[in-house]
PDB file of C-alpha atoms in Angstrom:
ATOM      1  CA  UNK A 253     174.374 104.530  70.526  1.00 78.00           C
ATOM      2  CA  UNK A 254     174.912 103.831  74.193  1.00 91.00           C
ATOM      3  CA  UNK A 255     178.586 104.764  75.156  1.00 97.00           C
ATOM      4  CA  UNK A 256     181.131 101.876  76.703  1.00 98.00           C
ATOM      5  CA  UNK A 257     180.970 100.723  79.964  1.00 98.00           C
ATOM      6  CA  UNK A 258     183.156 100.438  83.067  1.00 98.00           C
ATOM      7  CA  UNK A 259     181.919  98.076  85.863  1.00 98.00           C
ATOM      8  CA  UNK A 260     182.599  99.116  89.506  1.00 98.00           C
ATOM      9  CA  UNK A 261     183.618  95.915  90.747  1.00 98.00           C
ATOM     10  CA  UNK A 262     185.950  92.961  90.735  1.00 97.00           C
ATOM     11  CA  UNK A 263     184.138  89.810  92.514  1.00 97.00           C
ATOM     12  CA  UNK A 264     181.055  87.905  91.513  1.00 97.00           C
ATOM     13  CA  UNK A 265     178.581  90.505  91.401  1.00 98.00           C
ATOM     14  CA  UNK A 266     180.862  92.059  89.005  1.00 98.00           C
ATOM     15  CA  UNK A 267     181.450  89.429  86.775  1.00 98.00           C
ATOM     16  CA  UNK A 268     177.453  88.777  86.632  1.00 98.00           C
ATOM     17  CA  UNK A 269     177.023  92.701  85.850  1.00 98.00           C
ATOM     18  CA  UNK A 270     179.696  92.121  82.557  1.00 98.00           C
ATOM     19  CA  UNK A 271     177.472  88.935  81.290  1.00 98.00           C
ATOM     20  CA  UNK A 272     174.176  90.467  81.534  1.00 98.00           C
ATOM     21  CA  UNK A 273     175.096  93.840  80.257  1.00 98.00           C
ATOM     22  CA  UNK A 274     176.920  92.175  76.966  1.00 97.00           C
ATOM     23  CA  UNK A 275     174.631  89.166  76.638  1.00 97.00           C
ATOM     24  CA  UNK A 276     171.423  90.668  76.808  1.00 98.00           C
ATOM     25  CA  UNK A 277     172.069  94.866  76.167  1.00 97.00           C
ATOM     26  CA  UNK A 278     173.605  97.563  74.098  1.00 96.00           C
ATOM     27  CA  UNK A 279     176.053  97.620  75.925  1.00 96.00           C
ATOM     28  CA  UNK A 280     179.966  96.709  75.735  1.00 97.00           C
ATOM     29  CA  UNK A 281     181.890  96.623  78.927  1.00 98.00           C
ATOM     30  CA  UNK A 282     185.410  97.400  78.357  1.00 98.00           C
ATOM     31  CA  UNK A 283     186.825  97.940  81.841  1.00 98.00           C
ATOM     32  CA  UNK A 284     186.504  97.201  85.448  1.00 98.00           C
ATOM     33  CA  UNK A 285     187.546  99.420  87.988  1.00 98.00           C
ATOM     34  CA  UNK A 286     187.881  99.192  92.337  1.00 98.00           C
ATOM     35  CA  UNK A 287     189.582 101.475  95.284  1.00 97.00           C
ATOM     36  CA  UNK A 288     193.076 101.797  94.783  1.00 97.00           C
ATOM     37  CA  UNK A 289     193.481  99.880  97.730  1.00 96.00           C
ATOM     38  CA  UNK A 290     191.916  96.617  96.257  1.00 95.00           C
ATOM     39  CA  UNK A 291     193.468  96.056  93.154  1.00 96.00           C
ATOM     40  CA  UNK A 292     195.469  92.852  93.582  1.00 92.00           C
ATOM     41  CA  UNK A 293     195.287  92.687  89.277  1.00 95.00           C
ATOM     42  CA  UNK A 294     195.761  94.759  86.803  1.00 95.00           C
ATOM     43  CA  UNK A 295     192.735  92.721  84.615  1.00 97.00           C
ATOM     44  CA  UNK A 296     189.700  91.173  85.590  1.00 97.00           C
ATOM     45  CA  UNK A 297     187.351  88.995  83.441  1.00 97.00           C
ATOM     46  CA  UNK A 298     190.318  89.407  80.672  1.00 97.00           C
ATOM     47  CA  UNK A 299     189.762  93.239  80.953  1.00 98.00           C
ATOM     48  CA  UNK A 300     192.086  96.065  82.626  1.00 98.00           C
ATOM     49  CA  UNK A 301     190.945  96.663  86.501  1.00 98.00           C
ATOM     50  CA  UNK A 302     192.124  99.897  86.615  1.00 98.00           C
ATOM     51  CA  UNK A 303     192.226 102.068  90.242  1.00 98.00           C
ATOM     52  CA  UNK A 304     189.668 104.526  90.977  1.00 98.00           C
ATOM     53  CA  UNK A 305     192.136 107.091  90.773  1.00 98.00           C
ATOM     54  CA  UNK A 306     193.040 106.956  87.351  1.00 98.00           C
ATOM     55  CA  UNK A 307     189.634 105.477  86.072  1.00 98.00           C
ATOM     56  CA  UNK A 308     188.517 109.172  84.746  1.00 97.00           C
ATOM     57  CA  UNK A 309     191.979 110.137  82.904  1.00 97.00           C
ATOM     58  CA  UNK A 310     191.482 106.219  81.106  1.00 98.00           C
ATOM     59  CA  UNK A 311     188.130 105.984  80.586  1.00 98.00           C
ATOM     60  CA  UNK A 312     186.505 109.836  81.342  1.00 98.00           C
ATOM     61  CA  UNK A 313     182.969 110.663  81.737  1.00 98.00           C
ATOM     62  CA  UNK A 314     182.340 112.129  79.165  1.00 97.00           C
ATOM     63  CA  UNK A 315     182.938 109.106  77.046  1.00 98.00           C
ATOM     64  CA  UNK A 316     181.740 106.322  79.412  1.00 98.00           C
ATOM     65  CA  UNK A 317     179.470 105.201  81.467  1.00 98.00           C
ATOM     66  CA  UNK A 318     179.634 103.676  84.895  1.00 98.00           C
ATOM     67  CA  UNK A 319     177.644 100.401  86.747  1.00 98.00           C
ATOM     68  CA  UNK A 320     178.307  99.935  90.613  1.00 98.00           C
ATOM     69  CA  UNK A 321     178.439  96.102  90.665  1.00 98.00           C
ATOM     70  CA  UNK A 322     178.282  95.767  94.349  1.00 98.00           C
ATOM     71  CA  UNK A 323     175.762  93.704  96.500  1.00 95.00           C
ATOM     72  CA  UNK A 324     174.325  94.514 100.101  1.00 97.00           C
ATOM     73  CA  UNK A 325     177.366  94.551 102.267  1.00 95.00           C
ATOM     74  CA  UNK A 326     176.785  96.962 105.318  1.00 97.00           C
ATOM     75  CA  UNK A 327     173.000  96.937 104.673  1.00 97.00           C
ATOM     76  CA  UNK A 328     173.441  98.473 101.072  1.00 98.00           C
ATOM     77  CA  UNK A 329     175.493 101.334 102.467  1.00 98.00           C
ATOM     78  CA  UNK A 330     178.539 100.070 100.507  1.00 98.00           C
ATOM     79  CA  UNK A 331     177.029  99.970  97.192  1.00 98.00           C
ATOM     80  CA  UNK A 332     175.477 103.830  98.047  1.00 98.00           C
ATOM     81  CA  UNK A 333     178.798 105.106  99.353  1.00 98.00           C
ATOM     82  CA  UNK A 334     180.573 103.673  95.335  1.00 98.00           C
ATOM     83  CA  UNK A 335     177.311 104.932  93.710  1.00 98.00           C
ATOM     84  CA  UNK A 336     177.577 108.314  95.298  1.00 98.00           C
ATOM     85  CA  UNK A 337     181.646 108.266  94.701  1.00 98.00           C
ATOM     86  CA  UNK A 338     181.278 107.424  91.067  1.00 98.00           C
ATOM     87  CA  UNK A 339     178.307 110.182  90.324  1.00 98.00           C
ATOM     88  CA  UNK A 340     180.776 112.570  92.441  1.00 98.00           C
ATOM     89  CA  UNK A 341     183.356 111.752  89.313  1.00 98.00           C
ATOM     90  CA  UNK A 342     180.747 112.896  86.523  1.00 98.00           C
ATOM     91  CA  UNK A 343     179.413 109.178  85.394  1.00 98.00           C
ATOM     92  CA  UNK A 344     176.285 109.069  84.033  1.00 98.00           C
ATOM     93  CA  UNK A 345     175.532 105.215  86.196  1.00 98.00           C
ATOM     94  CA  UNK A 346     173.482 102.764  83.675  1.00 98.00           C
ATOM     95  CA  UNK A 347     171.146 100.541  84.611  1.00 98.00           C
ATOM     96  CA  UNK A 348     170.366  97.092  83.754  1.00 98.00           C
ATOM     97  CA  UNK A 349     166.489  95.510  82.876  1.00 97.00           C
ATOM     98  CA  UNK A 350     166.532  91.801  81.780  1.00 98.00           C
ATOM     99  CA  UNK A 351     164.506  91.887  78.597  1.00 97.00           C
ATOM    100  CA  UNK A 352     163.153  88.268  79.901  1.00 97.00           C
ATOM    101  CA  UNK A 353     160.907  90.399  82.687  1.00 96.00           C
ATOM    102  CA  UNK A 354     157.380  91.523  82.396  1.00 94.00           C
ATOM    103  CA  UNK A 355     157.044  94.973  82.512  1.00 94.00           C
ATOM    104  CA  UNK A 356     154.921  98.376  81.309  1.00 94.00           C
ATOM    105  CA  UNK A 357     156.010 101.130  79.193  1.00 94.00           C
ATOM    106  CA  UNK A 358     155.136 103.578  82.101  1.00 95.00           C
ATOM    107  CA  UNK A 359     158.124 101.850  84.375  1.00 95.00           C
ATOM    108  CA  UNK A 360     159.625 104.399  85.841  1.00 96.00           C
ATOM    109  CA  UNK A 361     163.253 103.496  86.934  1.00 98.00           C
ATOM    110  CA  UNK A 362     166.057 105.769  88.392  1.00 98.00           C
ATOM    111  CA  UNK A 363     170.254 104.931  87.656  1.00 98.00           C
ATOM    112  CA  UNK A 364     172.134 101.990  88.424  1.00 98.00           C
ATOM    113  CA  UNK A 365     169.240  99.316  88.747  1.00 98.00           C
ATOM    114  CA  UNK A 366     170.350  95.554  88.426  1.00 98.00           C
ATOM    115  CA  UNK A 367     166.908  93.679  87.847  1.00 98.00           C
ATOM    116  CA  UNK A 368     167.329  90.150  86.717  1.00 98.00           C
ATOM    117  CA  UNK A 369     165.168  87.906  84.612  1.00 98.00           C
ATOM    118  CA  UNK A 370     161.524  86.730  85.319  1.00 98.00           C
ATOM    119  CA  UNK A 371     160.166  89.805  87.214  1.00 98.00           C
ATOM    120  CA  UNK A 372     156.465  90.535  86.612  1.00 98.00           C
ATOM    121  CA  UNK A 373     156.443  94.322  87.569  1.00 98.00           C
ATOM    122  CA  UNK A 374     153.021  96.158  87.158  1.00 98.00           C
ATOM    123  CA  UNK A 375     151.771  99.303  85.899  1.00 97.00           C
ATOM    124  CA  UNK A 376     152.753 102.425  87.872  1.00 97.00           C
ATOM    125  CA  UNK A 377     155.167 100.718  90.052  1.00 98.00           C
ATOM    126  CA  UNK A 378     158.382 103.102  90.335  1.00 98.00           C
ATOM    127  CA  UNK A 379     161.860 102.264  91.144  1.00 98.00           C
ATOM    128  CA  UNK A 380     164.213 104.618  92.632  1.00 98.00           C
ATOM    129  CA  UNK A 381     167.774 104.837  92.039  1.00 98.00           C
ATOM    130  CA  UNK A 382     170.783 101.775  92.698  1.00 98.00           C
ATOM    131  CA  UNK A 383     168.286  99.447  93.489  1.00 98.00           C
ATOM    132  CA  UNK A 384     168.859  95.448  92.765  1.00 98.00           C
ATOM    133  CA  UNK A 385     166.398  93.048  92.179  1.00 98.00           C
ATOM    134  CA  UNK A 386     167.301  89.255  92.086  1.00 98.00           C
ATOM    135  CA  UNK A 387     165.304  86.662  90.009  1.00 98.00           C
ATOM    136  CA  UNK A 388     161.652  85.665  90.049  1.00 98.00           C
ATOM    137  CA  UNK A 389     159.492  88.475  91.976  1.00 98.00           C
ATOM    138  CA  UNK A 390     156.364  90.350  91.696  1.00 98.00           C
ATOM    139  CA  UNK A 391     155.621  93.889  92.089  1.00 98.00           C
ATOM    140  CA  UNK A 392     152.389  95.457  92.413  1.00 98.00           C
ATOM    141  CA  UNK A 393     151.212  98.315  91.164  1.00 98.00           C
ATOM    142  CA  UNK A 394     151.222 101.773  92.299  1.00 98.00           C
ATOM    143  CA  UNK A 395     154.278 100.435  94.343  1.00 98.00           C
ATOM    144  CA  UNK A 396     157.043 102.540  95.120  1.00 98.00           C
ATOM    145  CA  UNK A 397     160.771 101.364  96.111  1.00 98.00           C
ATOM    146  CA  UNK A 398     163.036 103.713  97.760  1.00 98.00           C
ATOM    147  CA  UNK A 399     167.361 104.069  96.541  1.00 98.00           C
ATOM    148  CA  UNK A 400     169.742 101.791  97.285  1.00 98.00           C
ATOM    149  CA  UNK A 401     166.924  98.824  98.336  1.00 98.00           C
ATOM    150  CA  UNK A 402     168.028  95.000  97.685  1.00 98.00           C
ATOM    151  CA  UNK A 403     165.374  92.465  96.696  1.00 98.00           C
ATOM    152  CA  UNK A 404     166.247  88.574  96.778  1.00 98.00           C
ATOM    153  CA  UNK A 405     164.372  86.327  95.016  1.00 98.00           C
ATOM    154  CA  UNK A 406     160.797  84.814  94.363  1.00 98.00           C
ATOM    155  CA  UNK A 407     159.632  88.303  96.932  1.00 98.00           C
ATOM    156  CA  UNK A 408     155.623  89.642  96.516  1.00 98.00           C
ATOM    157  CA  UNK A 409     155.250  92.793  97.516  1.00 98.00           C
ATOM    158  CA  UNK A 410     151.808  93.795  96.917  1.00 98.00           C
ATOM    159  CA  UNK A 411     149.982  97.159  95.484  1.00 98.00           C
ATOM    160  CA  UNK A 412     150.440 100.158  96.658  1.00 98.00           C
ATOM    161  CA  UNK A 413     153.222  99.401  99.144  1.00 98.00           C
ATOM    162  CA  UNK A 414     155.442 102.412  99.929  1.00 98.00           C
ATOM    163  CA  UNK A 415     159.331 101.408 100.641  1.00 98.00           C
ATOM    164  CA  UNK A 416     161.760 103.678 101.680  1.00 98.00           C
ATOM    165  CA  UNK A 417     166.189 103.507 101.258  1.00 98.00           C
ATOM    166  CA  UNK A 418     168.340 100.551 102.070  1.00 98.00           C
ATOM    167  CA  UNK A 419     165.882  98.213 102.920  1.00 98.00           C
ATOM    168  CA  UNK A 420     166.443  93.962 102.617  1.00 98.00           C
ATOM    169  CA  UNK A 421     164.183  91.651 101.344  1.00 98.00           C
ATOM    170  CA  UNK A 422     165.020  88.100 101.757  1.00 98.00           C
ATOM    171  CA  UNK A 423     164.090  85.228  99.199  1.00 98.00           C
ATOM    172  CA  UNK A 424     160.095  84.428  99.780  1.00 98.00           C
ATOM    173  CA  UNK A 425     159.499  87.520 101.994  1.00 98.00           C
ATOM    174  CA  UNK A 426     155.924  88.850 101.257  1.00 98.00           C
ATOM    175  CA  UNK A 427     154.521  92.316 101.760  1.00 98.00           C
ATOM    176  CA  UNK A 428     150.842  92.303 102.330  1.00 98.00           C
ATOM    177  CA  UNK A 429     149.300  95.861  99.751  1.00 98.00           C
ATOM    178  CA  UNK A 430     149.461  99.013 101.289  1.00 98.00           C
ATOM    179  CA  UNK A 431     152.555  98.535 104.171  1.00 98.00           C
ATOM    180  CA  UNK A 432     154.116 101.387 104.386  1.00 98.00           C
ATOM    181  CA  UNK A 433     158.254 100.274 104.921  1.00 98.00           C
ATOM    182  CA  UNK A 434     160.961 102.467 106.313  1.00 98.00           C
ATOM    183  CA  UNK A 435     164.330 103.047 105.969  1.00 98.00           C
ATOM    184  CA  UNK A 436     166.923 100.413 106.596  1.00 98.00           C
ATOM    185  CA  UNK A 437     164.665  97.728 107.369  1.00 98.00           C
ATOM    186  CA  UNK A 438     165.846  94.000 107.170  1.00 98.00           C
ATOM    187  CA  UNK A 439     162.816  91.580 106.118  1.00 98.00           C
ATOM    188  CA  UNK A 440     164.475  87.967 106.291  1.00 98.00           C
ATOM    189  CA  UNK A 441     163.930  85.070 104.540  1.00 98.00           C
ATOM    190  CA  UNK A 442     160.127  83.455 104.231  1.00 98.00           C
ATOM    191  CA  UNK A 443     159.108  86.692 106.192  1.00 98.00           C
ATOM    192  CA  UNK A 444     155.798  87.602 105.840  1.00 98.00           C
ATOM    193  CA  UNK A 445     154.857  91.288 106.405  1.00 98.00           C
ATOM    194  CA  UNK A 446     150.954  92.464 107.351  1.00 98.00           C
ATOM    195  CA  UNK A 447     151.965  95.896 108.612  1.00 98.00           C
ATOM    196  CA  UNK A 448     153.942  98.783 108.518  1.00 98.00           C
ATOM    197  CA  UNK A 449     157.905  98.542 109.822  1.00 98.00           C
ATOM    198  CA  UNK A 450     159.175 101.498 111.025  1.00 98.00           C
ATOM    199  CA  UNK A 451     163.084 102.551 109.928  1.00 98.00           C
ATOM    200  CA  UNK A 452     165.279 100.511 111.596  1.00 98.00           C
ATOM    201  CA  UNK A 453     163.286  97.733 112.187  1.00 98.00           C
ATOM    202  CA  UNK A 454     163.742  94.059 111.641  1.00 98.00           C
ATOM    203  CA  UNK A 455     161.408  91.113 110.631  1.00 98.00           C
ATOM    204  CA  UNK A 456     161.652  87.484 111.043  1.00 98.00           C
ATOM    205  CA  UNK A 457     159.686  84.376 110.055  1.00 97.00           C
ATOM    206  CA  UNK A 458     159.915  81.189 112.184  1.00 93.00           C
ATOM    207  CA  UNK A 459     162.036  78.287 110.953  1.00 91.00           C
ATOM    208  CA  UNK A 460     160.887  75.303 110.000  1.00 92.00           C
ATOM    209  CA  UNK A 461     161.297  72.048 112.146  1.00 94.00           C
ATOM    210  CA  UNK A 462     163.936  69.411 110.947  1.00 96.00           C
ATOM    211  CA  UNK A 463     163.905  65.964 112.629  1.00 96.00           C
ATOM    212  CA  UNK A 464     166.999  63.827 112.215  1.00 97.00           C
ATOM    213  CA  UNK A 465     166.351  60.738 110.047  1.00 96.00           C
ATOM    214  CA  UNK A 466     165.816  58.297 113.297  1.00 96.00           C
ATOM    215  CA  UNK A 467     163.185  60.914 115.148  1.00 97.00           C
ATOM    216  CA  UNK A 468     159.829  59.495 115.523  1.00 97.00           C
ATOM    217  CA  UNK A 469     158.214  62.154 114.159  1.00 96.00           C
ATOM    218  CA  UNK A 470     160.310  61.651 110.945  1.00 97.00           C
ATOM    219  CA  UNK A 471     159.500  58.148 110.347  1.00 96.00           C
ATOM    220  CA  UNK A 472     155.627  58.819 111.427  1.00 96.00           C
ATOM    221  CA  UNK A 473     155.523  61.408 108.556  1.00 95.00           C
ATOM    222  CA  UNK A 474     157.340  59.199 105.604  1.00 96.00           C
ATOM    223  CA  UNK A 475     154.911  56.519 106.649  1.00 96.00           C
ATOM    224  CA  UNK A 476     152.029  58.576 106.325  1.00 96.00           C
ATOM    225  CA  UNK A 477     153.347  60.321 103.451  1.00 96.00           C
ATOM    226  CA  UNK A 478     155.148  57.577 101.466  1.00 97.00           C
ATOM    227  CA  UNK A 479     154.366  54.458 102.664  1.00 94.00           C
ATOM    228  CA  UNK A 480     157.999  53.742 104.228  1.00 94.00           C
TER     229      UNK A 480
END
């Protein structure tokens, strides 16, 4: 029987963490909790938000479990900074794997993973620890994702891609197989990656054109397209 769980978080991320985890889990979250500084409440989602500092005399370790519902403020380094605080306090930090995702019984996946529905996630990929994965992506096999890494949605990252901690992947970036991906590496929106990125690094994909509804090249296209 898994024990009850306390949710790290009071804001939307949070709230999503509570519905998954009770709709579609084991599960029963029966507490949120935040930095005594930020509780404004003392409930959130009709449970207590308690402060940090009396979380493990209320709910203690060795009777709960923790999830860090936090997104990827500060380039992840917020959610690894709560992630690291709560393991600090003894909680064992669950993880979360939509049951409406394809995956393989050798999966390996590390603590505190959010990974949403529709994922097709192939054999021998591994997934390290704190690591959320929005809707909709695919992720080849024999690929490895470092901690603390955020993937948006409707991402491809090929086989055998090698990704390191606190990296970003925007919604329809693409990894070409075999990149080897640093540390703290931002990969924006409709990015599309052919190489490696060293840590740091950044990549961009060029923006698509708009033309105002009275440009000629606007009116040229809807003629040729649909006839108006």
């Amino acid at each position: 029987m898994s024990k009850p769980l306390v949710i790290f978080g009071s804001a939307e991320m949070a709230e999503l963490a509570k519905f998954y985890f009770e709709h579609d889990s084991s599960r029963k979250v029966v507490a949120f909790t935040v930095d005594d500084a930020y509780v404004k409440e003392d409930q959130f989602q009709g449970l207590p938000l308690v402060p940090f500092s009396e979380v493990a005399r209320r709910y203690p370790a060795d009777a709960y479990d923790m999830h860090v519902a936090l997104s990827y403020a500060k380039l992840n380094r917020l959610r690894q900074e709560k992630y690291e605080q709560a393991k600090a306090a003894g909680y064992t930090l669950a993880s979360y794997v939509c049951s409406k995702s394809a995956t393989w019984p050798d999966l390996a996946i590390g603590d505190n993973c959010f990974i949403l529905e529709n994922q097709t996630i192939q054999p021998t990929v591994r997934i390290g620890n704190n690591v959320m994965i929005w809707s909709g992506n695919h992720l080849g096999h024999g690929t490895e994702i470092g901690d603390h890494t955020y993937i948006a949605s409707h991402v491809v990252i090929s086989g055998h891609c090698k990704i390191g901690q606190r990296n970003f992947f925007g919604v329809n970036s693409t990894l070409r197989d075999f990149c080897n991906i640093g540390d703290d590496c931002f990969i924006a929106m409709g990015a599309s990656v052919a190489r490696d990125m060293p840590s740091g690094s950044v990549a961009l994909a060029p923006q698509a054109e708009v033309y105002e509804a009275d440009d000629r090249r606007a009116k040229a296209l809807k003629r040729m397209y649909f006839k108006i």
